[in-house]
Coordinates of C-alpha atoms in Angstrom, one line a residue:
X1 CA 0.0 0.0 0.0
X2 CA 1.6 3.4 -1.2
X3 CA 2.6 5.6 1.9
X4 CA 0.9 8.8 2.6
X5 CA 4.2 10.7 2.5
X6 CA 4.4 10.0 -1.2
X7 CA 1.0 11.0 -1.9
X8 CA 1.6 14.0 0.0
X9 CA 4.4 15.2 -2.1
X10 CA 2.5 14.6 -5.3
X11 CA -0.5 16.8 -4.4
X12 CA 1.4 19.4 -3.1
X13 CA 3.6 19.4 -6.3
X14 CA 0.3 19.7 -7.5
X15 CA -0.8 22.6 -5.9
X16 CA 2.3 24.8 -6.6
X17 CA 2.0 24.0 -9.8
X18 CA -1.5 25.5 -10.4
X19 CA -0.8 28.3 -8.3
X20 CA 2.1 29.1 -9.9
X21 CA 0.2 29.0 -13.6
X22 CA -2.4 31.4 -12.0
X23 CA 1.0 33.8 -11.3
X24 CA 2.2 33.1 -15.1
X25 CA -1.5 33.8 -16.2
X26 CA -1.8 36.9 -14.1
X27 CA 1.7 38.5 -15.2
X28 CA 0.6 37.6 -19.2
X29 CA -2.6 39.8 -18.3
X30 CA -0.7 42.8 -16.9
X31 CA -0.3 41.6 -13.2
X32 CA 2.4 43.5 -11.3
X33 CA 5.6 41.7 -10.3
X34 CA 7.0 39.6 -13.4
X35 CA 10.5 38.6 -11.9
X36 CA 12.3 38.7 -15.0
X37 CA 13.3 40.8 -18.2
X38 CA 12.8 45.0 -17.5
X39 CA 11.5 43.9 -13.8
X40 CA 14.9 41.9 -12.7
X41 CA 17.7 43.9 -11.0
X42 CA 20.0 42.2 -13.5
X43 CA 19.8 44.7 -15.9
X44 CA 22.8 43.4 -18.1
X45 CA 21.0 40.2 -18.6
X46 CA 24.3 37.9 -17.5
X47 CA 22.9 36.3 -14.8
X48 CA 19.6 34.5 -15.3
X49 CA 18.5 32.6 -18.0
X50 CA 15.3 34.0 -18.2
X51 CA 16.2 37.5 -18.9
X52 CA 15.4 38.3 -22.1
X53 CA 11.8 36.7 -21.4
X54 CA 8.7 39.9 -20.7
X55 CA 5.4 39.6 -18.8
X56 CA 3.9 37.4 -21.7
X57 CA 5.8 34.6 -21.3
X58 CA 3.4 33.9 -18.9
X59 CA 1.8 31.7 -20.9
X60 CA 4.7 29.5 -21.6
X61 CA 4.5 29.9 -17.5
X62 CA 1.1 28.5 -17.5
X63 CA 1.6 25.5 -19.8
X64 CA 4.3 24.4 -18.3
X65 CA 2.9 24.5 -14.8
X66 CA -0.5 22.4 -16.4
X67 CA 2.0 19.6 -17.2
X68 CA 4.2 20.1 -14.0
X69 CA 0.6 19.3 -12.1
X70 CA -0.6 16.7 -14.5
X71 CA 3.0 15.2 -13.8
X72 CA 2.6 15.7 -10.3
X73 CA -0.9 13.1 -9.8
X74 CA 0.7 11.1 -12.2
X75 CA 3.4 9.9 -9.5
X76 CA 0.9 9.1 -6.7
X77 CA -0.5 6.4 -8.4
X78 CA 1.1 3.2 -7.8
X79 CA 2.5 1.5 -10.8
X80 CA 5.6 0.2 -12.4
X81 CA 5.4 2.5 -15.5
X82 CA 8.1 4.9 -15.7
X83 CA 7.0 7.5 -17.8
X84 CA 6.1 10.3 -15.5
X85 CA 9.6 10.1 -14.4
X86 CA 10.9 10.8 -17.7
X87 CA 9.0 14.3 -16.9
X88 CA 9.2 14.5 -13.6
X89 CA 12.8 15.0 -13.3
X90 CA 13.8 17.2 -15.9
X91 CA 11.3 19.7 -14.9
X92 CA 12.4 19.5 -11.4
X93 CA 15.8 20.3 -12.4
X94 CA 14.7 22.8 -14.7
X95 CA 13.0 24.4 -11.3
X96 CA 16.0 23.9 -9.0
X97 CA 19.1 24.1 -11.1
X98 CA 18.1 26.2 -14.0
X99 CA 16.3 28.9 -13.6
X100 CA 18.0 29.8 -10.5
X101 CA 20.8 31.7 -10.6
X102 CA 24.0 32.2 -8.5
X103 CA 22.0 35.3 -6.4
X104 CA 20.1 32.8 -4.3
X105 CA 23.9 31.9 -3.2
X106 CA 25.1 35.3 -2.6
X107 CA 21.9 35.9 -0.5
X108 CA 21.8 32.8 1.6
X109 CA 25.5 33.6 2.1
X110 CA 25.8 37.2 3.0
X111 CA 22.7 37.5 4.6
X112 CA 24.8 36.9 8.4
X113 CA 27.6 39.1 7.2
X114 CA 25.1 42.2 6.1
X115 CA 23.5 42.0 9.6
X116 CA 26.6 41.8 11.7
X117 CA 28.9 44.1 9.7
X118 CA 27.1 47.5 10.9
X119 CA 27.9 46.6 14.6
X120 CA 31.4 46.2 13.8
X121 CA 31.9 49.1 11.1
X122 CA 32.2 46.9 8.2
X123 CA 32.1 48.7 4.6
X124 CA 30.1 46.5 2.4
X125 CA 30.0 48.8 -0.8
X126 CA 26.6 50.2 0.7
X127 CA 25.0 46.5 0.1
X128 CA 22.2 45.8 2.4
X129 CA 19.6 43.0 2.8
X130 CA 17.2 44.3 0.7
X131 CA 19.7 44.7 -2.2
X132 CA 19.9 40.5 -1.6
X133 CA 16.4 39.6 -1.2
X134 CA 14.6 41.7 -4.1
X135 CA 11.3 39.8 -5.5
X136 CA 13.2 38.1 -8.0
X137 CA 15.4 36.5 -5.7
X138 CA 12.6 35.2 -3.8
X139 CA 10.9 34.2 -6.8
X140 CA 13.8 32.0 -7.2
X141 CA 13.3 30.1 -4.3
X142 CA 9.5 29.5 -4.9
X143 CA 10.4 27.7 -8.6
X144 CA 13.3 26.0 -6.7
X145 CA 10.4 25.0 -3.7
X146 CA 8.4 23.7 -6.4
X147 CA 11.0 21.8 -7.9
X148 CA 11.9 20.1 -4.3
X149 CA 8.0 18.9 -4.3
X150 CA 8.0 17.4 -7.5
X151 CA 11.8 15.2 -6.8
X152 CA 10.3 14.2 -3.6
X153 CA 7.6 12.7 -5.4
X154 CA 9.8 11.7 -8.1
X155 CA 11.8 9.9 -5.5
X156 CA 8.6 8.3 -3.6
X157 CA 7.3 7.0 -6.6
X158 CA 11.0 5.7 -7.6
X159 CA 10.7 3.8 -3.8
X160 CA 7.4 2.4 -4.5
X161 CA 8.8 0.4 -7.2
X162 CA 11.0 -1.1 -5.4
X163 CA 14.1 -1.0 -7.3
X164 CA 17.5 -1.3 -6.0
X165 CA 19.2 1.7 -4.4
X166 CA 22.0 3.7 -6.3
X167 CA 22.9 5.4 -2.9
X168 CA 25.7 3.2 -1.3
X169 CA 27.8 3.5 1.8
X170 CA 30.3 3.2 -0.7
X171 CA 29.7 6.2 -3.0
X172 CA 28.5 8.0 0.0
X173 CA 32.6 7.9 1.3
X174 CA 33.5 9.1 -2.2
X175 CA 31.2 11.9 -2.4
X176 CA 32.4 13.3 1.0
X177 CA 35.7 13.7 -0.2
X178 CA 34.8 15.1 -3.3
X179 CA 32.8 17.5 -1.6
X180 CA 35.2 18.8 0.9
X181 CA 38.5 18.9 -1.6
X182 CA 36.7 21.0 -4.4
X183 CA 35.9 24.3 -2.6
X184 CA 39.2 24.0 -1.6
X185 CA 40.3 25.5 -4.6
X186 CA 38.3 28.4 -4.4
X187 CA 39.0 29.3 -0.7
X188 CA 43.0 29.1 -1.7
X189 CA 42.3 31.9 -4.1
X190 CA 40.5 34.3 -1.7
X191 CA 42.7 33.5 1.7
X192 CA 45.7 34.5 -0.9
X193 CA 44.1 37.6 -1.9
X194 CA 43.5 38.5 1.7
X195 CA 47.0 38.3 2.3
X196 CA 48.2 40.2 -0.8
X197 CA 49.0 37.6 -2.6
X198 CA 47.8 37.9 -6.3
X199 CA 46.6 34.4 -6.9
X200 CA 45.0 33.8 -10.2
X201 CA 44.5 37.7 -10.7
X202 CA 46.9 40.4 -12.0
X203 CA 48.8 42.7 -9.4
X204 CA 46.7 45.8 -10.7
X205 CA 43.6 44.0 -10.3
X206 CA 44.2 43.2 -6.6
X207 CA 45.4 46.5 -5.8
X208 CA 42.3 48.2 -7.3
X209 CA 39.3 46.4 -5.7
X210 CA 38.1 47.5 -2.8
X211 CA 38.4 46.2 0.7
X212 CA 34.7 44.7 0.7
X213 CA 35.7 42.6 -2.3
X214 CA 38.4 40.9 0.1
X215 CA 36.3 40.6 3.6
X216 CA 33.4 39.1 1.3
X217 CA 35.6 36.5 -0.5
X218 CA 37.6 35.7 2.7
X219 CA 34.2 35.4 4.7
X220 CA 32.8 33.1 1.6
X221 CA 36.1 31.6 1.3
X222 CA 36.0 30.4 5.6
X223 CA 32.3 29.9 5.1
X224 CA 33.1 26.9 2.4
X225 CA 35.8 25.4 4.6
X226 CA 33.7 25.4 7.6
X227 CA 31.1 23.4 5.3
X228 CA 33.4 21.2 4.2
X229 CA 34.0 20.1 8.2
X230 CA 30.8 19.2 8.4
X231 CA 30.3 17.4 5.1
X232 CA 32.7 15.0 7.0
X233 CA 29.8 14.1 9.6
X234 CA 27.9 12.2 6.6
X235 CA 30.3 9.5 7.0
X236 CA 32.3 10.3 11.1
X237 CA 30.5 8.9 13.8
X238 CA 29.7 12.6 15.1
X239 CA 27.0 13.1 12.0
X240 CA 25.3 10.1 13.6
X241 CA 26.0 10.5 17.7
X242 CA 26.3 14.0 19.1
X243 CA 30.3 14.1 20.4
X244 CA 31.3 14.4 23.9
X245 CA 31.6 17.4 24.5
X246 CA 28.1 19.3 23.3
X247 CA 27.1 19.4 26.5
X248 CA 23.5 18.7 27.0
X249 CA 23.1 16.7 24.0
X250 CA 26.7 14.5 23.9
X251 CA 25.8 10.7 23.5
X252 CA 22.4 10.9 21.9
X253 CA 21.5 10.7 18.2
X254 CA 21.6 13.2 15.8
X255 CA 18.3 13.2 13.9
X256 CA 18.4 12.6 10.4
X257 CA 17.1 15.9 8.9
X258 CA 19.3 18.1 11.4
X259 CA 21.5 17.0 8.7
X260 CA 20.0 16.2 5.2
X261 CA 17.8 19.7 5.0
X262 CA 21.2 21.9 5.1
X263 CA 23.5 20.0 3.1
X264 CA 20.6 19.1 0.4
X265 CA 20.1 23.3 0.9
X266 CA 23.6 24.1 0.1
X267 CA 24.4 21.2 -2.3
X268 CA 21.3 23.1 -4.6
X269 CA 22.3 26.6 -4.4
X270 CA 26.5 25.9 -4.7
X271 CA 25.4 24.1 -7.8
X272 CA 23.3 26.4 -9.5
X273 CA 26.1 29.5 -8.8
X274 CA 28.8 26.8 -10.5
X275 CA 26.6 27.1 -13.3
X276 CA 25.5 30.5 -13.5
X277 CA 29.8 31.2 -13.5
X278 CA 29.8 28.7 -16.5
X279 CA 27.0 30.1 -18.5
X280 CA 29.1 33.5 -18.0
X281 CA 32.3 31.7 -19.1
X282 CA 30.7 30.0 -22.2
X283 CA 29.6 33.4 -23.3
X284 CA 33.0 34.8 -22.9
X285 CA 32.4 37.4 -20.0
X286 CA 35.7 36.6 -18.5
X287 CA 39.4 36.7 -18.8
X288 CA 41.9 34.0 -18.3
X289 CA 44.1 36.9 -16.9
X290 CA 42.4 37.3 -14.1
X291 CA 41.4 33.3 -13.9
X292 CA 40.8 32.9 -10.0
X293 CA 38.2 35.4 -10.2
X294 CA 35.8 32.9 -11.7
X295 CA 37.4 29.4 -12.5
X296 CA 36.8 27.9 -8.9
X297 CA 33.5 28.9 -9.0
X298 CA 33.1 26.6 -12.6
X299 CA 33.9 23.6 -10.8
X300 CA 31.1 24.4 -8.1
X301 CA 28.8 21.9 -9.8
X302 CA 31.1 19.1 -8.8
X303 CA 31.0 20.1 -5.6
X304 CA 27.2 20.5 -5.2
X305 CA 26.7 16.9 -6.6
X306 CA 29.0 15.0 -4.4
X307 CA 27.3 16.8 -1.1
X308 CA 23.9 15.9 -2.9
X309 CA 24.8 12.3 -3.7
X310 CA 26.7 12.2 -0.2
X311 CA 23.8 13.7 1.7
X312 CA 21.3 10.9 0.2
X313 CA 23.4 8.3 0.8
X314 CA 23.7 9.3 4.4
X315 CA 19.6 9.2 4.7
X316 CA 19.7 6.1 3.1
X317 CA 22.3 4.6 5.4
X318 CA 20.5 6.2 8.3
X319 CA 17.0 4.7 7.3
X320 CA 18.6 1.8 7.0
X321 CA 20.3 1.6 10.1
X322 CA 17.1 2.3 12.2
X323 CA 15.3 -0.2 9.7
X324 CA 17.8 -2.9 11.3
X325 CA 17.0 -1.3 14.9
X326 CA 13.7 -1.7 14.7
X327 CA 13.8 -5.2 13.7
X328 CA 15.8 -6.5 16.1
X329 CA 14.1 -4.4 19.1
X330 CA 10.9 -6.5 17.5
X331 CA 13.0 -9.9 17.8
X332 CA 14.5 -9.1 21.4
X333 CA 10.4 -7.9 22.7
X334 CA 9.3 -11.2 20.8
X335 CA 11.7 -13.2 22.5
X336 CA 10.4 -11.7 26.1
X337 CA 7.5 -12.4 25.7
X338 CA 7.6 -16.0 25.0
X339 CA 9.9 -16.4 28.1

């Protein structure tokens, strides 16, 4: 009998879908607030995909959102026919990875760093949090919400079926270290810049930026390498029992989502910045001169996919490791109660 959880995620895929479609529909008929073309910030257009698009493409917004939802039921009906997969996840990564761009990053990102610099005096070039969270930043993370809802399903439907799981111990070990080695690249480049050191960028380029340029790449830079410690805990005991010495919680177990939600959170938006640097690189936007200023970021995508594939295969391990609890706490009660 299909769980409710999988239902659940169907319906509610569902439900953004029309909802959204009634926003597309709306913004074609004049409705304030299209989040892309003249209305986007991004006024050179080098960012998101979408900017060339105006308020009529809300219609292609309302088609697409029809099949997203027709999509959506599809997957909570048990079956072994594989089709609304084929549908399923491309449009969800359309929604997540796509139409996203590298923004949702920077916001997520600086958001602790615009409310704390004022006590200390910090010069951020004037940037505040409402220069980081405009509407079309926000928008972004309403397609990427619906996106989530629709892999969920994808993914319940997928376990319905039974099939073997991709997700190993294994390739969960491999992903770890993928994911903490890769940013290391980038946080070389901006530790060296903070220290004078022109790595990957000319002398004159170094000496010309100002001083918010360095404090936000050495923040970023520290704020990658911190993640990368943790990444470790999808395969260290610690990700599993709280260490000794958290007080107050040291020996118990660390729940499951206390660790999937963040890293599945920052594998997403790390990945859709790598590709919003390679989108800018394919069109030429940069110079190999002044390489460190955007090759790191290129290989972002790796880095997102080995926390993503790391951080399932840690639920899957941890589901399966309370699976095996559970049965043998059934065995030891069954065995009591004979006695």
């Amino acid at each position: 009998m299909k769980s409710f959880t999988s239902g659940r995620y169907g319906y509610a895929a569902a439900l953004w879908a029309l909802l959204y479609g009634a926003l597309g529909a709306g913004w074609a008929l004049g409705m304030p607030g299209f989040p892309w073309g003249a209305e986007d910030p991004d006024l050179d257009g080098q960012l998101s995909i979408l900017a060339w698009t105006t308020p009529s493409f809300g219609w292609w917004i309302v088609a697409f959102s029809v099949i997203t939802a027709v999509t959506a039921l599809a997957l909570n009906r048990r079956s072994s026919n594989r089709a609304p997969l084929f549908l399923a996840w491309p449009s969800a990564a359309l929604l997540i990875l796509v139409i996203p761009d590298f923004r949702v990053m920077m916001g997520v990102a600086y958001t602790p760093l615009l409310l704390v610099a004022p006590v200390f005096g910090w010069d951020l070039g004037g940037t505040t949090l409402a220069d980081a969270w405009t509407w079309p930043v926000l928008n972004q993370f309403v397609c990427a919400l619906g996106g989530l809802l629709l892999a969920a399903a994808a993914l319940a439907y997928t376990r319905d079926q039974k099939r073997k799981s991709w997700f190993t111990p294994e390739r969960g070990r491999i992903a770890v270290y993928v994911a903490v080695a890769v940013p290391l690249f980038y946080c070389a480049t901006r530790w060296a810049w903070v220290l004078g050191i022109p790595l990957g960028v000319s002398e004159g380029f170094l000496a010309d930026a100002p001083q918010s340029l360095w404090l936000a790449g050495a923040y970023l830079a520290t704020f990658g390498a911190c993640g990368g410690v943790l990444t470790l805990g999808l395969t260290q005991g610690w990700g599993v029992t709280f260490p000794r010495w958290m007080i107050g919680v040291r020996g118990k177990r660390v729940p499951p989502l206390m660790a999937v939600i963040p890293a599945g959170f920052v594998s997403i938006i790390v990945t859709v910045a790598g590709i919003t640097y390679i989108r800018s690189t394919i069109a030429g936007r940069f110079s190999w001169a002044d390489w460190g200023a955007w090759l790191p970021e290129c290989f972002w995508p790796v880095w997102g996919a080995a926390l993503a594939i790391a951080t399932v295969c840690y639920h899957e391990r941890r589901k399966s490791d309370e699976q095996q609890a559970g049965a043998a706490h059934a065995i030891l009660a069954g065995d009591s109660a004979g006695r």
